[in-house]
Amino acid sequence: MQERTAMHMRYDLAIINGKLYLPFGCVQKEVGIKDGYITEIADKIDTSSADLVIDAEGRVIVPGFVDAHMHIEKSFTADDEEIDSLLEACRHSADKLAEYYYNWDRESIILDIMENAEQILKKCIVNGTAVIRTNVMVNEIVGTAALEAMERLREKYKSKIDILITADCPEKMEEEWEKAVKNGWINFIGGYPNLTVEESGYGFADADEKQRNIDRIFELAARNQLPVDVHCDESDEPDFSLFRYICEKTWREQMEGKVTVSHVTALGAKGADEEAVADAVAWCAKAAVHVVTLPSQNLYLMSENRRGTTRVRQLRQAGVPVGVASDNVRDIFRPFGNCDLLEEALLTAQIHKYGSERELTDIMRMITYFPAASCGLKEYGILPGSRANLVILNADSVPEALRSQVKKAYVIHRGKITAAYGKMV
Ligand SMILES: [Zn+2]
């Protein structure tokens, strides 16, 4: 009988008295949700036909946050190391991994990675993140075990958070990597094209090597019909030739909108030629390449002389969609992080001097609409037909939510409440 009543309900959930955050600001509307989707947006919703009603009491409602660049397999593995630089962190990370998983069987590796990653997923969920895109290792130490671990987590957590996978393809493992693509385990081809691994360890690649790495990534992307999501020009030297190369290549190969570059700190390095910067930024806009900035990571890990990010303001002025993401959380690359995109957004606003209401509204886009586009999410937003992934923030405006780092009053995933006031429900 109860089921029958439910079938006749027009909404599983109605949200009234909220301010909906659309890409350019807030509007006062009510939301009707059915079967995991937003089915109605109106001035007034008939709450008598809803199973459950949330009165938002004037709070801001944003679409679920999108953390477009993480490394959740490594989370919570920090060991009190003192690390000086990115290259040192890469070296230590590889050595530690080889030592740690020496002689482990595949199933044990999978379970171990799942256990680590679950800690971070729970934090993401209570902080309102609806979708994460995580880089996952494929290498000779763990094979494709980390991919399988993520696939199991994807299934286990699908009612609470969506997981997208970026994985780079080591040259010696192309066959296994392509098999994993066919299994549906990989959504984006990743890579570290400005790094090179030699017998002696990690180093920065020279210009030819970087371009060769990118050419190979684009070839694999075309062959496997995958979008591209790579680390790019993560250095303190003002050499951003790889960024420029990727943008032009994206345009020439008609991959507009399907390529994301993360970091690009070189673009903001001291001594950068302003004309060359303007040219590279213009190519980025023309090729519709997405940029993801990782402010916490860059401030922590870059060299003593300059701890800086990419040129967010200049990229935005050119019309480039910029996402803000967490990157590493409490591992050898960064011993901090709370998986809270409001925290990363406020830091971004402070670094790039985004203080006005208009600018802070743009900052909010960097943890919602822009990274959603970078991740290729089709049903994202607060419109009829959108996936009902919403966060009711405990603030009456977007600037207030950022400034006061407010609690997430309710987190809703696929139409169901998954967390309230910092706790999973
Ligand atoms: Zn990264």
Short mmCIF file of C-alpha atoms and ligand atoms in Angstrom, two decimals:
data_model
loop_
_atom_site.label_atom_id
_atom_site.label_comp_id
_atom_site.label_asym_id
_atom_site.label_seq_id
_atom_site.Cartn_x
_atom_site.Cartn_y
_atom_site.Cartn_z
CA MET A 1 0.00 0.00 0.00
CA GLN A 2 2.81 2.35 0.95
CA GLU A 3 4.61 1.57 -2.27
CA ARG A 4 1.47 2.40 -4.18
CA THR A 5 1.23 5.79 -2.49
CA ALA A 6 4.85 6.45 -3.35
CA MET A 7 4.17 5.64 -6.98
CA HIS A 8 1.57 8.35 -7.10
CA MET A 9 3.80 10.97 -5.59
CA ARG A 10 4.91 13.53 -8.14
CA TYR A 11 8.17 14.05 -6.26
CA ASP A 12 10.40 11.95 -4.05
CA LEU A 13 11.82 15.18 -2.69
CA ALA A 14 10.89 18.85 -2.91
CA ILE A 15 13.16 21.70 -1.84
CA ILE A 16 11.47 25.01 -1.06
CA ASN A 17 12.69 28.49 -0.09
CA GLY A 18 16.14 28.02 -1.58
CA LYS A 19 18.33 30.18 -3.81
CA LEU A 20 19.52 28.15 -6.77
CA TYR A 21 23.06 28.87 -7.92
CA LEU A 22 23.08 28.98 -11.72
CA PRO A 23 26.30 29.74 -13.64
CA PHE A 24 25.82 33.50 -13.45
CA GLY A 25 24.20 33.95 -10.05
CA CYS A 26 21.31 32.90 -7.85
CA VAL A 27 17.57 32.71 -8.48
CA GLN A 28 14.81 32.03 -5.99
CA LYS A 29 13.00 28.89 -7.20
CA GLU A 30 11.73 25.62 -5.82
CA VAL A 31 12.88 22.19 -6.93
CA GLY A 32 10.99 18.95 -7.50
CA ILE A 33 12.95 15.69 -7.68
CA LYS A 34 11.83 12.25 -8.88
CA ASP A 35 13.83 9.05 -9.50
CA GLY A 36 17.17 10.76 -8.99
CA TYR A 37 16.52 13.60 -11.41
CA ILE A 38 15.30 17.18 -11.12
CA THR A 39 11.91 17.09 -12.78
CA GLU A 40 10.64 20.57 -12.05
CA ILE A 41 11.92 24.04 -11.25
CA ALA A 42 9.19 26.54 -10.45
CA ASP A 43 8.29 29.56 -8.35
CA LYS A 44 6.04 27.29 -6.27
CA ILE A 45 6.08 23.50 -6.00
CA ASP A 46 3.06 21.56 -4.78
CA THR A 47 4.61 20.07 -1.64
CA SER A 48 1.54 17.95 -0.93
CA SER A 49 2.65 15.66 -3.74
CA ALA A 50 6.16 15.19 -2.34
CA ASP A 51 7.38 12.28 -0.25
CA LEU A 52 9.84 14.51 1.61
CA VAL A 53 10.16 18.30 1.78
CA ILE A 54 13.26 20.28 2.74
CA ASP A 55 12.73 23.91 3.69
CA ALA A 56 16.02 25.57 2.72
CA GLU A 57 15.08 28.72 4.70
CA GLY A 58 16.75 31.10 2.25
CA ARG A 59 19.99 29.12 1.89
CA VAL A 60 22.02 28.80 -1.28
CA ILE A 61 21.74 25.55 -3.24
CA VAL A 62 24.60 24.63 -5.54
CA PRO A 63 25.03 21.64 -7.84
CA GLY A 64 27.24 18.96 -6.24
CA PHE A 65 30.92 19.92 -6.29
CA VAL A 66 33.24 18.36 -8.86
CA ASP A 67 36.82 17.61 -7.77
CA ALA A 68 38.39 17.19 -11.19
CA HIS A 69 41.91 16.21 -10.12
CA MET A 70 42.72 13.88 -7.23
CA HIS A 71 44.95 10.89 -6.43
CA ILE A 72 42.76 9.02 -3.98
CA GLU A 73 44.68 5.73 -4.13
CA LYS A 74 47.55 7.41 -2.27
CA SER A 75 45.48 9.33 0.25
CA PHE A 76 46.36 9.06 3.92
CA THR A 77 49.73 7.45 3.24
CA ALA A 78 51.83 10.41 4.51
CA ASP A 79 54.65 9.13 6.68
CA ASP A 80 56.13 12.24 8.25
CA GLU A 81 58.59 12.58 5.34
CA GLU A 82 60.35 15.89 4.71
CA ILE A 83 60.18 16.48 0.98
CA ASP A 84 61.85 19.37 -0.82
CA SER A 85 60.57 19.27 -4.35
CA LEU A 86 58.20 17.69 -6.82
CA LEU A 87 60.95 15.49 -8.28
CA GLU A 88 61.99 14.29 -4.83
CA ALA A 89 58.35 13.48 -4.02
CA CYS A 90 58.00 11.51 -7.28
CA ARG A 91 61.16 9.52 -6.54
CA HIS A 92 60.19 8.78 -2.94
CA SER A 93 56.65 7.89 -3.93
CA ALA A 94 57.85 5.31 -6.50
CA ASP A 95 60.44 3.82 -4.10
CA LYS A 96 57.95 3.64 -1.26
CA LEU A 97 55.38 1.94 -3.46
CA ALA A 98 57.84 -0.67 -4.69
CA GLU A 99 59.02 -1.40 -1.16
CA TYR A 100 55.54 -1.44 0.34
CA TYR A 101 53.86 -3.74 -2.17
CA TYR A 102 56.87 -6.03 -2.66
CA ASN A 103 55.60 -9.60 -2.93
CA TRP A 104 51.93 -8.74 -2.35
CA ASP A 105 49.32 -10.66 -4.30
CA ARG A 106 46.86 -8.76 -6.50
CA GLU A 107 43.80 -9.19 -4.28
CA SER A 108 45.64 -7.88 -1.21
CA ILE A 109 46.80 -4.81 -3.15
CA ILE A 110 43.22 -4.17 -4.30
CA LEU A 111 41.83 -4.40 -0.75
CA ASP A 112 44.59 -2.17 0.64
CA ILE A 113 43.99 0.55 -1.97
CA MET A 114 40.24 0.36 -1.40
CA GLU A 115 40.71 0.86 2.33
CA ASN A 116 42.82 4.00 1.81
CA ALA A 117 40.57 5.45 -0.83
CA GLU A 118 37.42 4.89 1.20
CA GLN A 119 38.63 7.30 3.87
CA ILE A 120 38.90 10.04 1.31
CA LEU A 121 35.59 9.20 -0.39
CA LYS A 122 33.75 9.60 2.91
CA LYS A 123 35.32 13.02 3.42
CA CYS A 124 34.38 14.04 -0.11
CA ILE A 125 30.79 12.94 0.39
CA VAL A 126 30.18 14.92 3.60
CA ASN A 127 31.80 17.96 2.00
CA GLY A 128 29.36 17.95 -0.89
CA THR A 129 31.51 16.52 -3.67
CA ALA A 130 29.27 14.71 -6.14
CA VAL A 131 31.91 13.69 -8.67
CA ILE A 132 35.63 13.08 -8.37
CA ARG A 133 38.07 12.42 -11.16
CA THR A 134 41.05 10.60 -9.78
CA ASN A 135 44.38 9.69 -11.34
CA VAL A 136 45.01 5.99 -10.92
CA MET A 137 48.39 4.30 -11.24
CA VAL A 138 49.10 1.61 -13.77
CA ASN A 139 52.65 0.33 -13.40
CA GLU A 140 54.84 -2.73 -13.12
CA ILE A 141 54.50 -2.81 -9.33
CA VAL A 142 50.71 -3.00 -9.02
CA GLY A 143 49.76 -3.77 -12.63
CA THR A 144 46.10 -2.79 -13.06
CA ALA A 145 45.16 -3.64 -9.44
CA ALA A 146 44.52 0.02 -8.55
CA LEU A 147 42.10 0.30 -11.49
CA GLU A 148 40.22 -2.74 -10.29
CA ALA A 149 40.10 -1.31 -6.75
CA MET A 150 38.55 1.90 -8.10
CA GLU A 151 36.05 -0.07 -10.17
CA ARG A 152 34.88 -1.89 -7.04
CA LEU A 153 34.63 1.41 -5.15
CA ARG A 154 32.73 2.98 -8.04
CA GLU A 155 30.11 0.25 -7.71
CA LYS A 156 30.05 0.29 -3.90
CA TYR A 157 29.62 4.06 -3.62
CA LYS A 158 27.49 4.78 -6.68
CA SER A 159 24.51 5.94 -4.61
CA LYS A 160 26.70 8.52 -2.83
CA ILE A 161 29.43 9.76 -5.19
CA ASP A 162 30.50 9.28 -8.81
CA ILE A 163 34.09 8.32 -9.58
CA LEU A 164 35.79 9.01 -12.90
CA ILE A 165 39.16 7.49 -13.68
CA THR A 166 42.17 9.02 -15.38
CA ALA A 167 45.05 6.63 -16.04
CA ASP A 168 48.32 7.09 -17.87
CA CYS A 169 49.61 4.35 -20.11
CA PRO A 170 53.18 3.21 -19.43
CA GLU A 171 54.94 2.26 -22.68
CA LYS A 172 55.63 -1.28 -21.50
CA MET A 173 52.00 -1.86 -20.49
CA GLU A 174 50.01 -0.72 -23.51
CA GLU A 175 48.27 -4.06 -23.97
CA GLU A 176 47.04 -4.30 -20.36
CA TRP A 177 46.08 -0.63 -20.36
CA GLU A 178 43.98 -0.99 -23.52
CA LYS A 179 42.32 -4.06 -22.06
CA ALA A 180 41.38 -1.97 -19.01
CA VAL A 181 39.90 0.68 -21.34
CA LYS A 182 37.79 -2.01 -23.00
CA ASN A 183 36.61 -3.14 -19.54
CA GLY A 184 35.33 0.41 -18.95
CA TRP A 185 37.83 1.00 -16.13
CA ILE A 186 39.38 4.13 -17.67
CA ASN A 187 37.48 7.31 -18.61
CA PHE A 188 40.39 9.64 -19.48
CA ILE A 189 43.91 9.06 -20.69
CA GLY A 190 46.28 10.73 -18.24
CA GLY A 191 49.98 11.40 -18.17
CA TYR A 192 52.94 13.29 -16.82
CA PRO A 193 54.43 14.45 -20.13
CA ASN A 194 56.87 16.95 -18.68
CA LEU A 195 58.43 14.34 -16.44
CA THR A 196 60.73 11.59 -17.58
CA VAL A 197 61.73 8.47 -15.72
CA GLU A 198 65.30 7.38 -16.28
CA GLU A 199 67.36 4.66 -14.68
CA SER A 200 68.62 7.24 -12.20
CA GLY A 201 65.12 8.34 -11.26
CA TYR A 202 62.75 11.15 -12.18
CA GLY A 203 63.74 14.26 -14.07
CA PHE A 204 62.20 16.96 -16.23
CA ALA A 205 61.95 15.96 -19.88
CA ASP A 206 63.50 18.11 -22.60
CA ALA A 207 61.30 19.80 -25.22
CA ASP A 208 61.50 16.98 -27.77
CA GLU A 209 60.76 14.31 -25.21
CA LYS A 210 57.77 16.27 -23.84
CA GLN A 211 56.28 16.63 -27.31
CA ARG A 212 56.89 12.99 -28.10
CA ASN A 213 55.08 12.05 -24.86
CA ILE A 214 52.12 14.22 -25.80
CA ASP A 215 51.98 12.90 -29.37
CA ARG A 216 51.78 9.37 -27.99
CA ILE A 217 49.01 10.34 -25.53
CA PHE A 218 46.95 11.89 -28.32
CA GLU A 219 47.49 8.80 -30.52
CA LEU A 220 46.29 6.52 -27.73
CA ALA A 221 43.35 8.86 -27.06
CA ALA A 222 42.26 8.69 -30.70
CA ARG A 223 42.72 4.92 -30.91
CA ASN A 224 40.71 4.32 -27.73
CA GLN A 225 38.27 7.22 -28.15
CA LEU A 226 39.12 8.77 -24.80
CA PRO A 227 39.35 12.39 -23.74
CA VAL A 228 42.71 13.63 -22.42
CA ASP A 229 43.49 14.74 -18.84
CA VAL A 230 47.19 15.39 -18.24
CA HIS A 231 49.57 17.03 -15.78
CA CYS A 232 51.28 19.87 -17.62
CA ASP A 233 54.19 22.26 -17.02
CA GLU A 234 54.21 21.76 -13.26
CA SER A 235 57.43 23.66 -12.66
CA ASP A 236 58.84 26.98 -11.42
CA GLU A 237 60.69 27.70 -14.65
CA PRO A 238 58.94 30.00 -17.13
CA ASP A 239 58.91 27.32 -19.83
CA PHE A 240 55.31 26.59 -20.75
CA SER A 241 56.04 25.34 -24.26
CA LEU A 242 54.27 22.06 -23.56
CA PHE A 243 51.05 23.90 -22.61
CA ARG A 244 51.26 25.88 -25.85
CA TYR A 245 51.98 22.69 -27.81
CA ILE A 246 49.00 20.82 -26.31
CA CYS A 247 46.60 23.70 -27.03
CA GLU A 248 47.65 23.97 -30.67
CA LYS A 249 47.58 20.19 -31.10
CA THR A 250 44.06 20.04 -29.58
CA TRP A 251 42.85 22.54 -32.14
CA ARG A 252 44.62 20.91 -35.10
CA GLU A 253 43.27 17.47 -34.18
CA GLN A 254 39.77 18.82 -33.56
CA MET A 255 39.76 17.72 -29.94
CA GLU A 256 38.22 20.98 -28.69
CA GLY A 257 36.56 20.57 -25.29
CA LYS A 258 38.05 17.10 -24.80
CA VAL A 259 41.40 18.03 -23.33
CA THR A 260 42.24 19.12 -19.77
CA VAL A 261 45.62 20.29 -18.51
CA SER A 262 46.37 20.55 -14.81
CA HIS A 263 48.85 22.74 -12.90
CA VAL A 264 50.50 24.82 -15.70
CA THR A 265 52.39 26.65 -12.93
CA ALA A 266 55.16 27.54 -15.41
CA LEU A 267 52.76 30.07 -16.94
CA GLY A 268 52.94 32.09 -13.72
CA ALA A 269 56.68 31.62 -13.10
CA LYS A 270 59.02 34.57 -12.70
CA GLY A 271 60.60 35.76 -15.93
CA ALA A 272 57.82 34.54 -18.22
CA ASP A 273 57.65 36.45 -21.48
CA GLU A 274 54.33 38.33 -21.44
CA GLU A 275 53.78 38.12 -25.18
CA ALA A 276 54.39 34.38 -25.14
CA VAL A 277 51.99 34.03 -22.18
CA ALA A 278 49.27 35.95 -24.03
CA ASP A 279 49.81 33.81 -27.13
CA ALA A 280 49.58 30.54 -25.16
CA VAL A 281 46.48 31.70 -23.27
CA ALA A 282 44.82 32.72 -26.56
CA TRP A 283 45.54 29.25 -28.01
CA CYS A 284 44.07 27.67 -24.89
CA ALA A 285 40.84 29.64 -25.32
CA LYS A 286 40.70 28.97 -29.08
CA ALA A 287 41.15 25.22 -28.59
CA ALA A 288 38.65 25.11 -25.67
CA VAL A 289 41.24 23.38 -23.50
CA HIS A 290 40.16 23.07 -19.86
CA VAL A 291 42.62 24.12 -17.17
CA VAL A 292 42.60 22.79 -13.61
CA THR A 293 44.50 24.68 -10.91
CA LEU A 294 45.63 22.89 -7.75
CA PRO A 295 46.42 25.81 -5.43
CA SER A 296 47.11 23.98 -2.17
CA GLN A 297 49.41 21.50 -3.82
CA ASN A 298 51.30 24.16 -5.77
CA LEU A 299 51.82 26.36 -2.72
CA TYR A 300 53.08 23.44 -0.71
CA LEU A 301 55.24 21.59 -3.21
CA MET A 302 56.86 24.15 -5.48
CA SER A 303 60.37 25.45 -4.77
CA GLU A 304 61.42 27.77 -1.95
CA ASN A 305 61.96 30.68 -4.36
CA ARG A 306 58.50 30.71 -5.73
CA ARG A 307 55.40 28.97 -4.56
CA GLY A 308 52.85 29.83 -7.17
CA THR A 309 49.92 28.70 -9.23
CA THR A 310 48.94 29.26 -12.84
CA ARG A 311 47.50 32.57 -14.10
CA VAL A 312 43.87 31.98 -13.19
CA ARG A 313 42.76 35.57 -13.76
CA GLN A 314 44.34 35.86 -17.19
CA LEU A 315 42.96 32.52 -18.29
CA ARG A 316 39.47 33.45 -17.12
CA GLN A 317 39.66 36.84 -18.84
CA ALA A 318 40.38 34.99 -22.08
CA GLY A 319 37.28 32.83 -21.52
CA VAL A 320 39.10 29.66 -20.47
CA PRO A 321 37.07 27.46 -18.10
CA VAL A 322 39.26 26.91 -15.03
CA GLY A 323 38.56 24.27 -12.41
CA VAL A 324 39.94 24.23 -8.88
CA ALA A 325 40.77 20.82 -7.41
CA SER A 326 42.40 19.09 -4.43
CA ASP A 327 45.16 17.01 -6.04
CA ASN A 328 46.98 14.98 -3.36
CA VAL A 329 45.51 14.69 0.12
CA ARG A 330 47.69 13.69 3.06
CA ASP A 331 50.30 11.73 1.14
CA ILE A 332 53.97 12.16 0.28
CA PHE A 333 53.15 15.05 -2.09
CA ARG A 334 51.14 17.03 0.48
CA PRO A 335 50.47 16.11 4.10
CA PHE A 336 47.38 18.32 4.30
CA GLY A 337 43.91 18.49 2.77
CA ASN A 338 40.32 17.97 3.83
CA CYS A 339 38.68 17.12 0.50
CA ASP A 340 36.69 20.31 0.90
CA LEU A 341 36.37 22.26 -2.33
CA LEU A 342 35.02 25.31 -0.51
CA GLU A 343 38.44 25.47 1.19
CA GLU A 344 40.30 25.23 -2.14
CA ALA A 345 37.97 27.83 -3.66
CA LEU A 346 38.61 30.37 -0.90
CA LEU A 347 42.36 29.86 -1.23
CA THR A 348 42.05 30.46 -4.98
CA ALA A 349 40.11 33.67 -4.32
CA GLN A 350 42.82 34.90 -1.96
CA ILE A 351 45.73 34.04 -4.25
CA HIS A 352 44.19 35.67 -7.32
CA LYS A 353 42.50 38.53 -5.48
CA TYR A 354 38.94 37.63 -6.36
CA GLY A 355 36.99 39.63 -3.79
CA SER A 356 33.85 41.13 -5.31
CA GLU A 357 30.49 39.42 -5.45
CA ARG A 358 30.85 38.90 -9.20
CA GLU A 359 34.33 37.43 -8.81
CA LEU A 360 33.31 35.14 -5.98
CA THR A 361 30.42 33.91 -8.09
CA ASP A 362 33.02 33.03 -10.73
CA ILE A 363 35.11 31.21 -8.12
CA MET A 364 32.07 29.06 -7.29
CA ARG A 365 31.87 28.09 -10.96
CA MET A 366 35.42 26.76 -10.64
CA ILE A 367 34.31 24.00 -8.26
CA THR A 368 30.98 23.31 -10.01
CA TYR A 369 30.16 24.11 -13.64
CA PHE A 370 33.70 24.42 -15.05
CA PRO A 371 35.12 21.14 -13.70
CA ALA A 372 31.83 19.45 -14.64
CA ALA A 373 32.46 20.50 -18.25
CA SER A 374 36.06 19.32 -18.02
CA CYS A 375 34.79 15.94 -16.83
CA GLY A 376 32.26 15.80 -19.68
CA LEU A 377 29.24 15.54 -17.33
CA LYS A 378 26.11 15.65 -19.44
CA GLU A 379 23.39 15.84 -16.80
CA TYR A 380 24.99 18.45 -14.57
CA GLY A 381 23.39 21.56 -13.13
CA ILE A 382 20.10 22.69 -11.62
CA LEU A 383 17.67 22.32 -14.50
CA PRO A 384 14.80 19.98 -15.28
CA GLY A 385 16.56 16.83 -16.51
CA SER A 386 19.69 17.38 -14.41
CA ARG A 387 20.90 14.62 -12.11
CA ALA A 388 19.64 15.58 -8.62
CA ASN A 389 23.08 16.11 -7.06
CA LEU A 390 22.75 19.20 -4.86
CA VAL A 391 24.35 20.83 -1.84
CA ILE A 392 22.39 23.13 0.44
CA LEU A 393 24.99 25.46 1.92
CA ASN A 394 24.45 27.03 5.31
CA ALA A 395 24.63 30.57 3.88
CA ASP A 396 22.28 33.00 2.21
CA SER A 397 24.74 33.97 -0.55
CA VAL A 398 27.68 32.51 -2.49
CA PRO A 399 30.23 35.08 -1.17
CA GLU A 400 29.11 34.32 2.39
CA ALA A 401 29.45 30.56 1.81
CA LEU A 402 33.05 31.08 0.68
CA ARG A 403 34.09 33.68 3.25
CA SER A 404 32.63 31.85 6.24
CA GLN A 405 33.49 28.36 4.94
CA VAL A 406 30.01 27.32 5.98
CA LYS A 407 28.74 23.85 6.72
CA LYS A 408 27.01 21.84 4.06
CA ALA A 409 23.55 21.61 5.60
CA TYR A 410 22.38 18.86 3.24
CA VAL A 411 24.14 16.91 0.56
CA ILE A 412 21.83 15.23 -1.94
CA HIS A 413 23.04 12.59 -4.40
CA ARG A 414 20.78 11.09 -7.04
CA GLY A 415 17.80 12.55 -5.22
CA LYS A 416 18.63 11.12 -1.77
CA ILE A 417 20.11 12.86 1.27
CA THR A 418 23.60 11.41 1.77
CA ALA A 419 25.02 13.78 4.39
CA ALA A 420 23.83 16.50 6.75
CA TYR A 421 25.94 18.97 8.71
CA GLY A 422 29.22 17.09 8.23
CA LYS A 423 27.91 13.58 8.86
CA MET A 424 26.96 10.84 6.46
CA VAL A 425 23.35 9.71 6.79
ZN ZN B 1 48.14 15.37 -9.81
#
